[in-house]
Short mmCIF file of C-alpha atoms in Angstrom, two decimals:
data_model
loop_
_atom_site.label_atom_id
_atom_site.label_comp_id
_atom_site.label_asym_id
_atom_site.label_seq_id
_atom_site.Cartn_x
_atom_site.Cartn_y
_atom_site.Cartn_z
CA MET A 1 55.05 109.47 104.64
CA ALA A 2 51.89 111.67 103.99
CA GLU A 3 48.70 110.56 102.67
CA PRO A 4 48.30 108.90 99.34
CA GLU A 5 47.58 111.25 96.23
CA GLY A 6 44.76 108.68 95.48
CA ARG A 7 41.10 109.86 96.85
CA TRP A 8 37.32 108.90 96.43
CA SER A 9 35.22 111.04 93.97
CA PRO A 10 32.19 112.74 95.42
CA GLY A 11 29.93 110.12 93.46
CA ARG A 12 29.37 108.80 89.85
CA THR A 13 28.14 111.14 87.59
CA GLU A 14 26.68 110.71 83.92
CA THR A 15 29.85 111.26 82.26
CA ASP A 16 32.85 109.98 83.35
CA ALA A 17 31.13 106.89 86.34
CA ASP A 18 31.93 104.41 83.70
CA GLU A 19 34.49 105.98 81.09
CA PHE A 20 36.88 107.36 83.48
CA ARG A 21 40.55 106.23 83.02
CA PRO A 22 43.16 106.75 85.41
CA VAL A 23 45.30 110.10 84.81
CA LEU A 24 48.99 111.09 84.35
CA GLU A 25 49.32 114.53 83.69
CA ILE A 26 53.30 115.04 83.75
CA VAL A 27 54.16 119.14 82.84
CA GLN A 28 57.55 119.75 80.78
CA PRO A 29 59.95 121.27 81.87
CA ALA A 30 61.57 123.98 79.91
CA ARG A 31 65.01 123.38 80.35
CA GLN A 32 66.85 120.61 81.99
CA ARG A 33 69.45 120.54 84.09
CA ARG A 34 72.57 118.57 82.46
CA LEU A 35 74.22 117.89 84.88
CA THR A 36 70.96 115.88 86.28
CA VAL A 37 70.69 114.41 83.20
CA LEU A 38 74.04 112.95 83.30
CA LEU A 39 73.44 111.26 86.78
CA ARG A 40 69.92 110.83 86.91
CA LEU A 41 70.18 106.92 87.69
CA LEU A 42 72.74 107.37 89.79
CA LEU A 43 70.28 109.95 92.06
CA LEU A 44 67.40 107.60 91.51
CA ILE A 45 68.57 104.58 93.53
CA PRO A 46 67.24 105.68 97.05
CA HIS A 47 64.12 105.80 95.31
CA PHE A 48 64.51 102.62 93.31
CA ILE A 49 65.93 100.52 96.79
CA VAL A 50 61.83 102.03 98.32
CA LEU A 51 59.90 101.11 95.32
CA PHE A 52 62.01 97.41 95.77
CA VAL A 53 60.71 97.79 99.15
CA LEU A 54 56.64 99.52 98.46
CA HIS A 55 56.20 96.83 95.69
CA ILE A 56 56.74 94.11 97.96
CA ALA A 57 54.36 95.33 99.86
CA ALA A 58 52.17 96.19 97.58
CA PHE A 59 51.83 92.38 96.58
CA PHE A 60 50.61 91.26 99.71
CA THR A 61 48.43 94.06 99.35
CA VAL A 62 46.81 92.91 96.16
CA ILE A 63 46.54 89.46 97.07
CA VAL A 64 44.35 90.64 99.91
CA GLY A 65 42.42 93.40 97.55
CA TRP A 66 41.50 90.83 95.55
CA PHE A 67 39.46 88.47 97.84
CA ALA A 68 38.01 91.66 99.27
CA ALA A 69 37.15 92.80 96.21
CA LEU A 70 35.84 89.63 95.42
CA ALA A 71 33.59 89.66 98.75
CA LEU A 72 32.33 93.51 98.71
CA GLY A 73 32.58 94.60 95.17
CA ARG A 74 35.27 97.10 95.63
CA LEU A 75 38.71 98.19 97.23
CA PRO A 76 38.54 98.29 101.07
CA ASP A 77 39.52 102.27 101.38
CA PRO A 78 43.11 101.31 103.20
CA VAL A 79 43.95 99.02 100.54
CA PHE A 80 42.50 101.31 97.83
CA ARG A 81 45.00 104.85 99.12
CA PHE A 82 48.13 102.48 99.82
CA LEU A 83 48.10 100.84 96.00
CA SER A 84 47.63 104.69 94.78
CA GLY A 85 49.94 106.04 96.78
CA VAL A 86 52.41 103.37 95.66
CA LEU A 87 51.10 104.02 91.87
CA GLY A 88 52.01 107.48 92.11
CA TYR A 89 55.09 106.86 93.97
CA ASP A 90 56.15 104.82 91.17
CA MET A 91 55.22 107.27 88.63
CA ARG A 92 56.89 110.26 89.91
CA VAL A 93 60.32 107.52 89.90
CA SER A 94 59.45 106.57 86.26
CA ALA A 95 59.28 110.19 84.89
CA SER A 96 62.43 110.99 86.26
CA ASP A 97 64.57 108.15 85.32
CA MET A 98 62.91 108.16 81.64
CA LEU A 99 64.10 111.78 81.39
CA LEU A 100 60.43 113.67 81.72
CA ILE A 101 60.57 116.60 84.22
CA ASP A 102 63.83 117.23 85.99
CA ARG A 103 62.99 117.57 89.73
CA TYR A 104 64.08 115.22 92.52
CA PRO A 105 61.10 112.99 93.26
CA PRO A 106 59.46 113.25 97.17
CA PHE A 107 60.36 110.55 99.69
CA ALA A 108 56.62 110.54 99.80
CA LEU A 109 53.23 108.71 98.74
CA THR A 110 51.75 112.57 97.86
CA PRO A 111 53.95 114.65 96.24
CA PRO A 112 53.71 118.34 96.87
CA ALA A 113 50.73 120.17 95.10
CA ASP A 114 52.77 121.65 92.63
CA TYR A 115 55.08 118.83 91.72
CA PRO A 116 55.00 118.12 88.14
CA ALA A 117 53.98 114.95 87.09
CA ARG A 118 50.66 113.43 88.51
CA ILE A 119 48.35 110.66 88.97
CA GLU A 120 44.60 110.86 89.48
CA VAL A 121 42.55 107.36 90.42
CA ARG A 122 39.16 107.28 91.61
CA PRO A 123 37.59 104.48 93.33
CA THR A 124 34.20 102.60 91.65
CA PRO A 125 32.20 99.41 92.04
CA LEU A 126 34.33 96.89 90.37
CA ASN A 127 32.39 93.94 88.44
CA ARG A 128 33.15 90.21 90.44
CA LEU A 129 33.11 88.41 87.74
CA ALA A 130 36.03 90.62 85.88
CA VAL A 131 38.21 90.60 89.20
CA LEU A 132 37.76 86.76 89.69
CA PHE A 133 39.15 86.82 86.13
CA ARG A 134 42.39 89.63 86.04
CA VAL A 135 44.42 87.61 85.72
CA PHE A 136 43.38 86.28 82.27
CA LEU A 137 41.84 89.38 81.03
CA MET A 138 45.24 91.81 81.91
CA ILE A 139 47.48 89.51 79.32
CA PRO A 140 47.31 91.39 76.18
CA ALA A 141 47.63 94.64 77.92
CA ALA A 142 50.49 93.27 79.35
CA ILE A 143 51.90 92.39 76.07
CA VAL A 144 51.38 95.61 74.62
CA GLN A 145 52.82 97.61 77.77
CA SER A 146 55.59 94.85 77.56
CA LEU A 147 55.94 95.61 74.09
CA ALA A 148 56.44 99.84 74.82
CA VAL A 149 58.20 100.05 77.56
CA TYR A 150 60.76 97.36 76.23
CA GLY A 151 61.31 99.77 73.34
CA TRP A 152 61.86 102.62 74.83
CA TRP A 153 64.54 101.33 76.92
CA ALA A 154 66.57 99.27 74.01
CA LEU A 155 67.27 103.52 72.81
CA ALA A 156 67.39 104.72 76.21
CA PHE A 157 70.69 105.99 76.18
CA VAL A 158 69.99 107.28 72.56
CA TRP A 159 67.47 109.34 74.49
CA TRP A 160 69.66 110.20 76.94
CA LEU A 161 71.98 110.88 74.81
CA ILE A 162 69.45 113.50 73.12
CA THR A 163 67.99 115.29 76.45
CA LEU A 164 71.70 115.88 77.28
CA VAL A 165 72.65 117.48 74.39
CA LEU A 166 70.23 119.83 74.22
CA GLY A 167 69.26 120.26 77.90
CA ARG A 168 65.50 118.94 77.43
CA MET A 169 63.76 116.26 75.43
CA PRO A 170 62.10 117.31 72.06
CA ARG A 171 58.84 117.09 72.44
CA PRO A 172 57.50 114.36 69.84
CA LEU A 173 59.70 112.35 72.29
CA PHE A 174 58.27 113.98 75.08
CA GLU A 175 54.53 112.83 73.79
CA ALA A 176 55.58 109.14 73.11
CA THR A 177 57.58 108.60 75.71
CA THR A 178 54.34 110.40 78.43
CA ALA A 179 52.11 108.23 75.71
CA THR A 180 54.37 105.08 77.25
CA LEU A 181 54.26 105.66 80.54
CA ARG A 182 50.43 106.60 81.16
CA TYR A 183 49.77 103.61 79.73
CA ARG A 184 52.07 101.16 81.84
CA MET A 185 50.45 103.39 84.84
CA ARG A 186 46.63 102.81 83.84
CA PHE A 187 47.90 98.85 83.06
CA THR A 188 49.16 98.51 87.00
CA ALA A 189 46.26 100.16 88.28
CA TYR A 190 44.07 97.80 85.95
CA VAL A 191 46.04 94.95 87.68
CA MET A 192 45.45 96.56 90.96
CA MET A 193 42.07 97.04 90.75
CA LEU A 194 42.04 100.37 91.54
CA THR A 195 40.07 100.68 87.97
CA PRO A 196 37.64 98.72 86.18
CA ALA A 197 38.71 99.92 83.41
CA TYR A 198 40.80 98.30 80.72
CA PRO A 199 44.48 99.91 79.53
CA LYS A 200 44.06 102.30 76.91
CA GLY A 201 45.34 105.06 74.90
CA LEU A 202 48.54 104.39 74.19
CA PHE A 203 48.04 106.55 70.91
CA GLY A 204 47.05 109.87 72.44
CA ASP A 205 43.39 111.14 72.88
CA ASP A 206 43.03 111.66 69.37
CA ALA A 207 39.04 111.59 69.94
CA PHE A 208 39.72 114.89 72.01
CA ALA A 209 42.29 116.89 70.08
CA GLY A 210 39.01 119.39 69.18
CA ALA A 211 37.68 119.19 73.02
CA THR A 212 37.63 122.43 75.00
CA ARG A 213 37.59 120.77 78.23
CA ALA A 214 39.53 117.95 79.15
CA PRO A 215 37.01 114.80 79.13
CA HIS A 216 37.67 114.28 82.79
CA PRO A 217 37.73 117.50 85.48
CA GLY A 218 41.19 118.31 86.11
CA ALA A 219 42.94 115.69 83.50
CA ARG A 220 44.02 117.44 80.01
CA PRO A 221 43.92 115.62 76.70
CA LEU A 222 47.09 113.89 75.86
CA VAL A 223 47.36 114.23 71.80
CA LEU A 224 50.19 112.67 69.94
CA SER A 225 51.97 114.63 66.92
CA SER A 226 52.12 112.24 64.05
CA ALA A 227 55.74 112.52 64.91
CA ALA A 228 55.17 111.07 68.37
CA LYS A 229 52.79 108.31 67.37
CA TRP A 230 55.40 107.03 64.85
CA LEU A 231 57.89 106.81 67.79
CA VAL A 232 55.61 105.11 69.40
CA VAL A 233 55.48 102.45 66.84
CA LEU A 234 58.67 102.64 67.32
CA PHE A 235 59.25 101.45 71.14
CA LEU A 236 56.67 98.47 69.46
CA VAL A 237 58.35 97.40 67.08
CA LEU A 238 61.81 97.19 68.82
CA GLY A 239 60.08 96.13 71.94
CA LEU A 240 58.69 92.67 69.74
CA ALA A 241 62.31 92.57 67.92
CA GLY A 242 63.92 92.05 71.47
CA HIS A 243 61.70 90.55 72.67
CA VAL A 244 61.75 87.97 69.42
CA THR A 245 65.69 88.25 69.64
CA SER A 246 65.57 86.91 73.51
CA SER A 247 63.45 83.60 72.59
CA VAL A 248 65.46 82.98 70.11
CA THR A 249 68.38 83.16 71.70
CA ALA A 250 67.22 81.70 75.15
CA SER A 251 66.06 78.38 72.87
CA THR A 252 69.93 78.03 71.15
CA THR A 253 71.23 78.33 74.49
CA ASP A 254 68.96 75.27 75.12
CA ASP A 255 69.18 73.35 72.49
CA THR A 256 72.55 73.41 72.49
CA PRO A 257 74.12 71.15 75.51
CA ALA A 258 71.52 68.81 73.99
CA THR A 259 72.78 68.64 70.27
CA ARG A 260 75.83 67.94 71.95
CA LEU A 261 74.94 65.16 74.11
CA LEU A 262 73.38 63.32 70.34
CA GLY A 263 76.72 64.25 68.92
CA PRO A 264 76.88 64.19 64.96
#
């Protein structure tokens, strides 16, 4: 596999040292091949197998990285490179299975320079106290990303059907899906200690809507239309409804045997 795409920044600057957040940039295709849309999940099965193995390796690497970060105040260079490579691979496969791109992901930790989905992460010093309590600090963001992602997949068949019929994903849906995937990427980067920045930006980068330059070199702000923002809200609502329904169903199932034992 090629060298991972995550790289060391040349140094902290006044503008982005503490504000830089991991970047996910996706170029929307003008059209998508209907045949690849139709068979998308089947075509990605080999990547799902590779990701399963990579996630196991990443789990143990994160544990090693956690102890190293506590001692050093940063991730060791090899740990950072591997985890950023896994994150990038995950995002390219996810961008494909969420119908954001039509180009097949490469079997490499680093994509070709012209690949339409890329991430950027910059290793910076980590707060040891935040590393120590990372598993607790990440809970609010974990809930948000779980609701958004679960909500998107709740209507995945609808998004798939729309893309299949039109031969493309409508722009508002593309924006909302990109924002959802970017938030998951930032959450994962935070969990992996690839960044000290807490996940933000689920509703886009409105603060930079009128800016002539991106908030960070090489990144374009993700500005969501009103329709896209409402779609993100829909994802969250569907995710919440799905989790509540699952909890109620599980609770009812657990209570039924006990009720039968007690009798009328």
